[in-house]
Amino acid sequence: MSAGIVIVTHGRTGSALIEEVEFVLGRPMRDIETVRFDHSGGRDSQAGKIRSAMKTAQGGDGVLVLTDLPGASPSNLVSELLEEFGAVMVTG
């Protein structure tokens, strides 16, 4: 068993981070979900994307969610979903 990882960021920050990790490690990071937070998508739409990623990432030992800025929209929305998935958020 292991914890799943979800990265929720503004724009392409999360996917760019994964690309760099893959380059350094020399292998794909298939087990990490990323969500591109888009303010024009609407709150319910964004919550649905995050919820779906957290559900996919659940590995039995919970979910670790990484967000880019404390107090910003992605981290605020994630904080509302943490209990539902037994998740922990790290931000900043």
Short mmCIF file of N, CA and C in Angstrom, two decimals:
data_model
loop_
_atom_site.label_atom_id
_atom_site.label_comp_id
_atom_site.label_asym_id
_atom_site.label_seq_id
_atom_site.Cartn_x
_atom_site.Cartn_y
_atom_site.Cartn_z
N MET A 1 0.83 -1.18 0.00
CA MET A 1 0.00 0.00 0.00
C MET A 1 0.88 1.25 0.00
N SER A 2 0.33 2.30 -0.55
CA SER A 2 1.06 3.57 -0.57
C SER A 2 0.08 4.71 -0.69
N ALA A 3 0.55 5.89 -0.38
CA ALA A 3 -0.27 7.09 -0.52
C ALA A 3 -0.18 7.58 -1.96
N GLY A 4 -1.29 8.09 -2.45
CA GLY A 4 -1.31 8.68 -3.78
C GLY A 4 -0.86 10.13 -3.71
N ILE A 5 -0.43 10.65 -4.85
CA ILE A 5 0.02 12.04 -4.91
C ILE A 5 -0.75 12.76 -6.01
N VAL A 6 -1.25 13.96 -5.64
CA VAL A 6 -1.95 14.83 -6.58
C VAL A 6 -1.30 16.20 -6.49
N ILE A 7 -1.01 16.80 -7.63
CA ILE A 7 -0.46 18.15 -7.66
C ILE A 7 -1.50 19.06 -8.31
N VAL A 8 -1.91 20.10 -7.58
CA VAL A 8 -2.92 21.05 -8.08
C VAL A 8 -2.26 22.43 -8.12
N THR A 9 -2.13 22.99 -9.31
CA THR A 9 -1.45 24.27 -9.46
C THR A 9 -2.14 25.17 -10.48
N HIS A 10 -1.78 26.42 -10.44
CA HIS A 10 -2.22 27.35 -11.48
C HIS A 10 -1.51 26.97 -12.78
N GLY A 11 -2.23 27.02 -13.87
CA GLY A 11 -1.62 26.78 -15.18
C GLY A 11 -0.90 25.45 -15.28
N ARG A 12 0.21 25.45 -16.01
CA ARG A 12 0.96 24.22 -16.28
C ARG A 12 2.07 23.95 -15.27
N THR A 13 2.08 24.63 -14.16
CA THR A 13 3.17 24.48 -13.18
C THR A 13 3.35 23.03 -12.75
N GLY A 14 2.26 22.36 -12.41
CA GLY A 14 2.33 20.97 -11.94
C GLY A 14 2.86 20.02 -13.00
N SER A 15 2.35 20.12 -14.21
CA SER A 15 2.80 19.21 -15.27
C SER A 15 4.25 19.51 -15.66
N ALA A 16 4.66 20.78 -15.60
CA ALA A 16 6.06 21.12 -15.89
C ALA A 16 6.98 20.53 -14.82
N LEU A 17 6.53 20.56 -13.57
CA LEU A 17 7.31 19.97 -12.49
C LEU A 17 7.50 18.47 -12.71
N ILE A 18 6.43 17.80 -13.10
CA ILE A 18 6.52 16.35 -13.36
C ILE A 18 7.47 16.08 -14.52
N GLU A 19 7.41 16.88 -15.57
CA GLU A 19 8.32 16.70 -16.71
C GLU A 19 9.78 16.78 -16.27
N GLU A 20 10.09 17.72 -15.40
CA GLU A 20 11.47 17.87 -14.91
C GLU A 20 11.88 16.70 -14.04
N VAL A 21 10.98 16.23 -13.19
CA VAL A 21 11.27 15.06 -12.36
C VAL A 21 11.53 13.84 -13.24
N GLU A 22 10.73 13.67 -14.27
CA GLU A 22 10.92 12.55 -15.19
C GLU A 22 12.27 12.64 -15.89
N PHE A 23 12.66 13.84 -16.27
CA PHE A 23 13.96 14.04 -16.91
C PHE A 23 15.10 13.65 -15.96
N VAL A 24 15.02 14.13 -14.73
CA VAL A 24 16.09 13.85 -13.76
C VAL A 24 16.15 12.37 -13.42
N LEU A 25 14.99 11.74 -13.21
CA LEU A 25 14.97 10.33 -12.83
C LEU A 25 15.12 9.39 -14.01
N GLY A 26 14.82 9.90 -15.21
CA GLY A 26 14.94 9.07 -16.40
C GLY A 26 13.83 8.04 -16.55
N ARG A 27 12.70 8.32 -15.92
CA ARG A 27 11.56 7.40 -16.05
C ARG A 27 10.26 8.16 -15.86
N PRO A 28 9.17 7.64 -16.42
CA PRO A 28 7.88 8.33 -16.29
C PRO A 28 7.33 8.24 -14.86
N MET A 29 6.61 9.25 -14.45
CA MET A 29 5.97 9.31 -13.14
C MET A 29 4.46 9.11 -13.35
N ARG A 30 4.06 7.91 -13.63
CA ARG A 30 2.67 7.62 -13.98
C ARG A 30 1.72 7.66 -12.80
N ASP A 31 2.24 7.53 -11.59
CA ASP A 31 1.38 7.43 -10.41
C ASP A 31 1.04 8.77 -9.78
N ILE A 32 1.46 9.87 -10.37
CA ILE A 32 1.19 11.19 -9.83
C ILE A 32 0.16 11.88 -10.72
N GLU A 33 -0.93 12.30 -10.11
CA GLU A 33 -1.99 13.00 -10.84
C GLU A 33 -1.73 14.50 -10.77
N THR A 34 -1.99 15.21 -11.85
CA THR A 34 -1.88 16.66 -11.84
C THR A 34 -3.21 17.28 -12.27
N VAL A 35 -3.51 18.42 -11.67
CA VAL A 35 -4.71 19.17 -12.04
C VAL A 35 -4.28 20.59 -12.35
N ARG A 36 -4.64 21.03 -13.54
CA ARG A 36 -4.37 22.41 -13.96
C ARG A 36 -5.56 23.26 -13.54
N PHE A 37 -5.37 24.08 -12.52
CA PHE A 37 -6.45 24.92 -12.02
C PHE A 37 -6.69 26.06 -12.99
N ASP A 38 -7.93 26.21 -13.41
CA ASP A 38 -8.31 27.22 -14.39
C ASP A 38 -9.48 28.04 -13.83
N HIS A 39 -9.24 29.30 -13.51
CA HIS A 39 -10.27 30.14 -12.92
C HIS A 39 -11.50 30.29 -13.81
N SER A 40 -11.33 30.19 -15.11
CA SER A 40 -12.47 30.36 -16.01
C SER A 40 -13.36 29.12 -16.06
N GLY A 41 -12.89 28.01 -15.48
CA GLY A 41 -13.64 26.76 -15.52
C GLY A 41 -14.79 26.68 -14.54
N GLY A 42 -14.87 27.59 -13.59
CA GLY A 42 -15.94 27.54 -12.60
C GLY A 42 -15.57 26.66 -11.42
N ARG A 43 -16.04 27.04 -10.26
CA ARG A 43 -15.69 26.35 -9.01
C ARG A 43 -16.11 24.88 -9.02
N ASP A 44 -17.32 24.58 -9.44
CA ASP A 44 -17.80 23.19 -9.45
C ASP A 44 -16.99 22.33 -10.41
N SER A 45 -16.66 22.88 -11.56
CA SER A 45 -15.85 22.16 -12.54
C SER A 45 -14.46 21.85 -11.98
N GLN A 46 -13.85 22.84 -11.34
CA GLN A 46 -12.52 22.65 -10.77
C GLN A 46 -12.56 21.63 -9.62
N ALA A 47 -13.58 21.73 -8.78
CA ALA A 47 -13.74 20.77 -7.68
C ALA A 47 -13.89 19.36 -8.22
N GLY A 48 -14.63 19.21 -9.32
CA GLY A 48 -14.81 17.90 -9.94
C GLY A 48 -13.50 17.33 -10.46
N LYS A 49 -12.67 18.17 -11.06
CA LYS A 49 -11.36 17.72 -11.55
C LYS A 49 -10.47 17.27 -10.40
N ILE A 50 -10.46 18.05 -9.34
CA ILE A 50 -9.62 17.72 -8.17
C ILE A 50 -10.13 16.45 -7.51
N ARG A 51 -11.44 16.36 -7.34
CA ARG A 51 -12.04 15.17 -6.72
C ARG A 51 -11.71 13.91 -7.54
N SER A 52 -11.81 14.01 -8.85
CA SER A 52 -11.51 12.88 -9.73
C SER A 52 -10.04 12.46 -9.61
N ALA A 53 -9.14 13.44 -9.58
CA ALA A 53 -7.71 13.13 -9.44
C ALA A 53 -7.42 12.48 -8.10
N MET A 54 -8.05 12.97 -7.03
CA MET A 54 -7.83 12.40 -5.71
C MET A 54 -8.36 10.97 -5.64
N LYS A 55 -9.50 10.73 -6.26
CA LYS A 55 -10.07 9.38 -6.30
C LYS A 55 -9.15 8.42 -7.05
N THR A 56 -8.63 8.87 -8.18
CA THR A 56 -7.71 8.05 -8.98
C THR A 56 -6.42 7.76 -8.22
N ALA A 57 -5.94 8.74 -7.46
CA ALA A 57 -4.65 8.61 -6.78
C ALA A 57 -4.71 7.79 -5.50
N GLN A 58 -5.89 7.57 -4.96
CA GLN A 58 -5.98 6.83 -3.70
C GLN A 58 -5.28 5.48 -3.83
N GLY A 59 -4.27 5.29 -2.97
CA GLY A 59 -3.53 4.04 -3.02
C GLY A 59 -3.73 3.18 -1.81
N GLY A 60 -4.66 3.51 -0.95
CA GLY A 60 -4.91 2.71 0.24
C GLY A 60 -4.42 3.37 1.51
N ASP A 61 -3.40 4.19 1.41
CA ASP A 61 -2.86 4.87 2.57
C ASP A 61 -3.12 6.37 2.52
N GLY A 62 -4.16 6.78 1.82
CA GLY A 62 -4.51 8.19 1.74
C GLY A 62 -3.94 8.86 0.53
N VAL A 63 -4.07 10.18 0.52
CA VAL A 63 -3.63 10.99 -0.61
C VAL A 63 -2.86 12.20 -0.08
N LEU A 64 -1.75 12.49 -0.72
CA LEU A 64 -0.97 13.69 -0.44
C LEU A 64 -1.24 14.65 -1.60
N VAL A 65 -1.73 15.85 -1.28
CA VAL A 65 -2.03 16.83 -2.32
C VAL A 65 -1.06 18.00 -2.16
N LEU A 66 -0.35 18.31 -3.24
CA LEU A 66 0.58 19.42 -3.25
C LEU A 66 -0.04 20.57 -4.03
N THR A 67 -0.03 21.77 -3.45
CA THR A 67 -0.54 22.95 -4.15
C THR A 67 0.53 24.03 -4.18
N ASP A 68 0.38 24.98 -5.09
CA ASP A 68 1.45 25.95 -5.31
C ASP A 68 1.48 27.13 -4.34
N LEU A 69 0.36 27.69 -3.98
CA LEU A 69 0.37 28.90 -3.16
C LEU A 69 -0.61 28.78 -1.99
N PRO A 70 -0.14 28.95 -0.75
CA PRO A 70 -1.07 28.91 0.37
C PRO A 70 -2.07 30.06 0.29
N GLY A 71 -3.32 29.77 0.54
CA GLY A 71 -4.35 30.80 0.53
C GLY A 71 -4.91 31.14 -0.84
N ALA A 72 -4.36 30.55 -1.88
CA ALA A 72 -4.85 30.79 -3.24
C ALA A 72 -6.00 29.82 -3.55
N SER A 73 -6.68 30.07 -4.63
CA SER A 73 -7.87 29.28 -4.99
C SER A 73 -7.62 27.77 -5.01
N PRO A 74 -6.53 27.27 -5.64
CA PRO A 74 -6.33 25.82 -5.63
C PRO A 74 -6.23 25.24 -4.22
N SER A 75 -5.44 25.84 -3.35
CA SER A 75 -5.29 25.30 -2.00
C SER A 75 -6.57 25.46 -1.19
N ASN A 76 -7.31 26.54 -1.40
CA ASN A 76 -8.57 26.72 -0.69
C ASN A 76 -9.58 25.66 -1.08
N LEU A 77 -9.66 25.34 -2.36
CA LEU A 77 -10.60 24.33 -2.83
C LEU A 77 -10.17 22.94 -2.37
N VAL A 78 -8.88 22.65 -2.45
CA VAL A 78 -8.37 21.36 -1.99
C VAL A 78 -8.69 21.16 -0.51
N SER A 79 -8.52 22.22 0.28
CA SER A 79 -8.75 22.09 1.73
C SER A 79 -10.18 21.65 2.04
N GLU A 80 -11.13 21.98 1.17
CA GLU A 80 -12.52 21.57 1.36
C GLU A 80 -12.73 20.08 1.05
N LEU A 81 -11.79 19.46 0.33
CA LEU A 81 -11.95 18.06 -0.09
C LEU A 81 -11.09 17.09 0.72
N LEU A 82 -10.23 17.59 1.58
CA LEU A 82 -9.27 16.73 2.28
C LEU A 82 -9.94 15.64 3.10
N GLU A 83 -10.91 16.00 3.90
CA GLU A 83 -11.55 15.03 4.79
C GLU A 83 -12.23 13.91 4.01
N GLU A 84 -12.83 14.26 2.89
CA GLU A 84 -13.54 13.29 2.06
C GLU A 84 -12.62 12.14 1.63
N PHE A 85 -11.33 12.43 1.44
CA PHE A 85 -10.39 11.43 0.94
C PHE A 85 -9.35 11.02 1.97
N GLY A 86 -9.46 11.50 3.19
CA GLY A 86 -8.42 11.20 4.18
C GLY A 86 -7.08 11.72 3.71
N ALA A 87 -7.10 12.89 3.10
CA ALA A 87 -5.91 13.44 2.45
C ALA A 87 -5.21 14.47 3.33
N VAL A 88 -3.97 14.73 2.97
CA VAL A 88 -3.14 15.77 3.61
C VAL A 88 -2.67 16.69 2.50
N MET A 89 -2.63 18.00 2.80
CA MET A 89 -2.17 18.96 1.81
C MET A 89 -0.88 19.62 2.29
N VAL A 90 0.04 19.78 1.35
CA VAL A 90 1.26 20.56 1.57
C VAL A 90 1.22 21.66 0.54
N THR A 91 1.43 22.89 0.96
CA THR A 91 1.33 24.01 0.04
C THR A 91 2.53 24.92 0.18
N GLY A 92 2.81 25.65 -0.87
CA GLY A 92 3.92 26.60 -0.83
C GLY A 92 5.03 26.13 -1.65
#
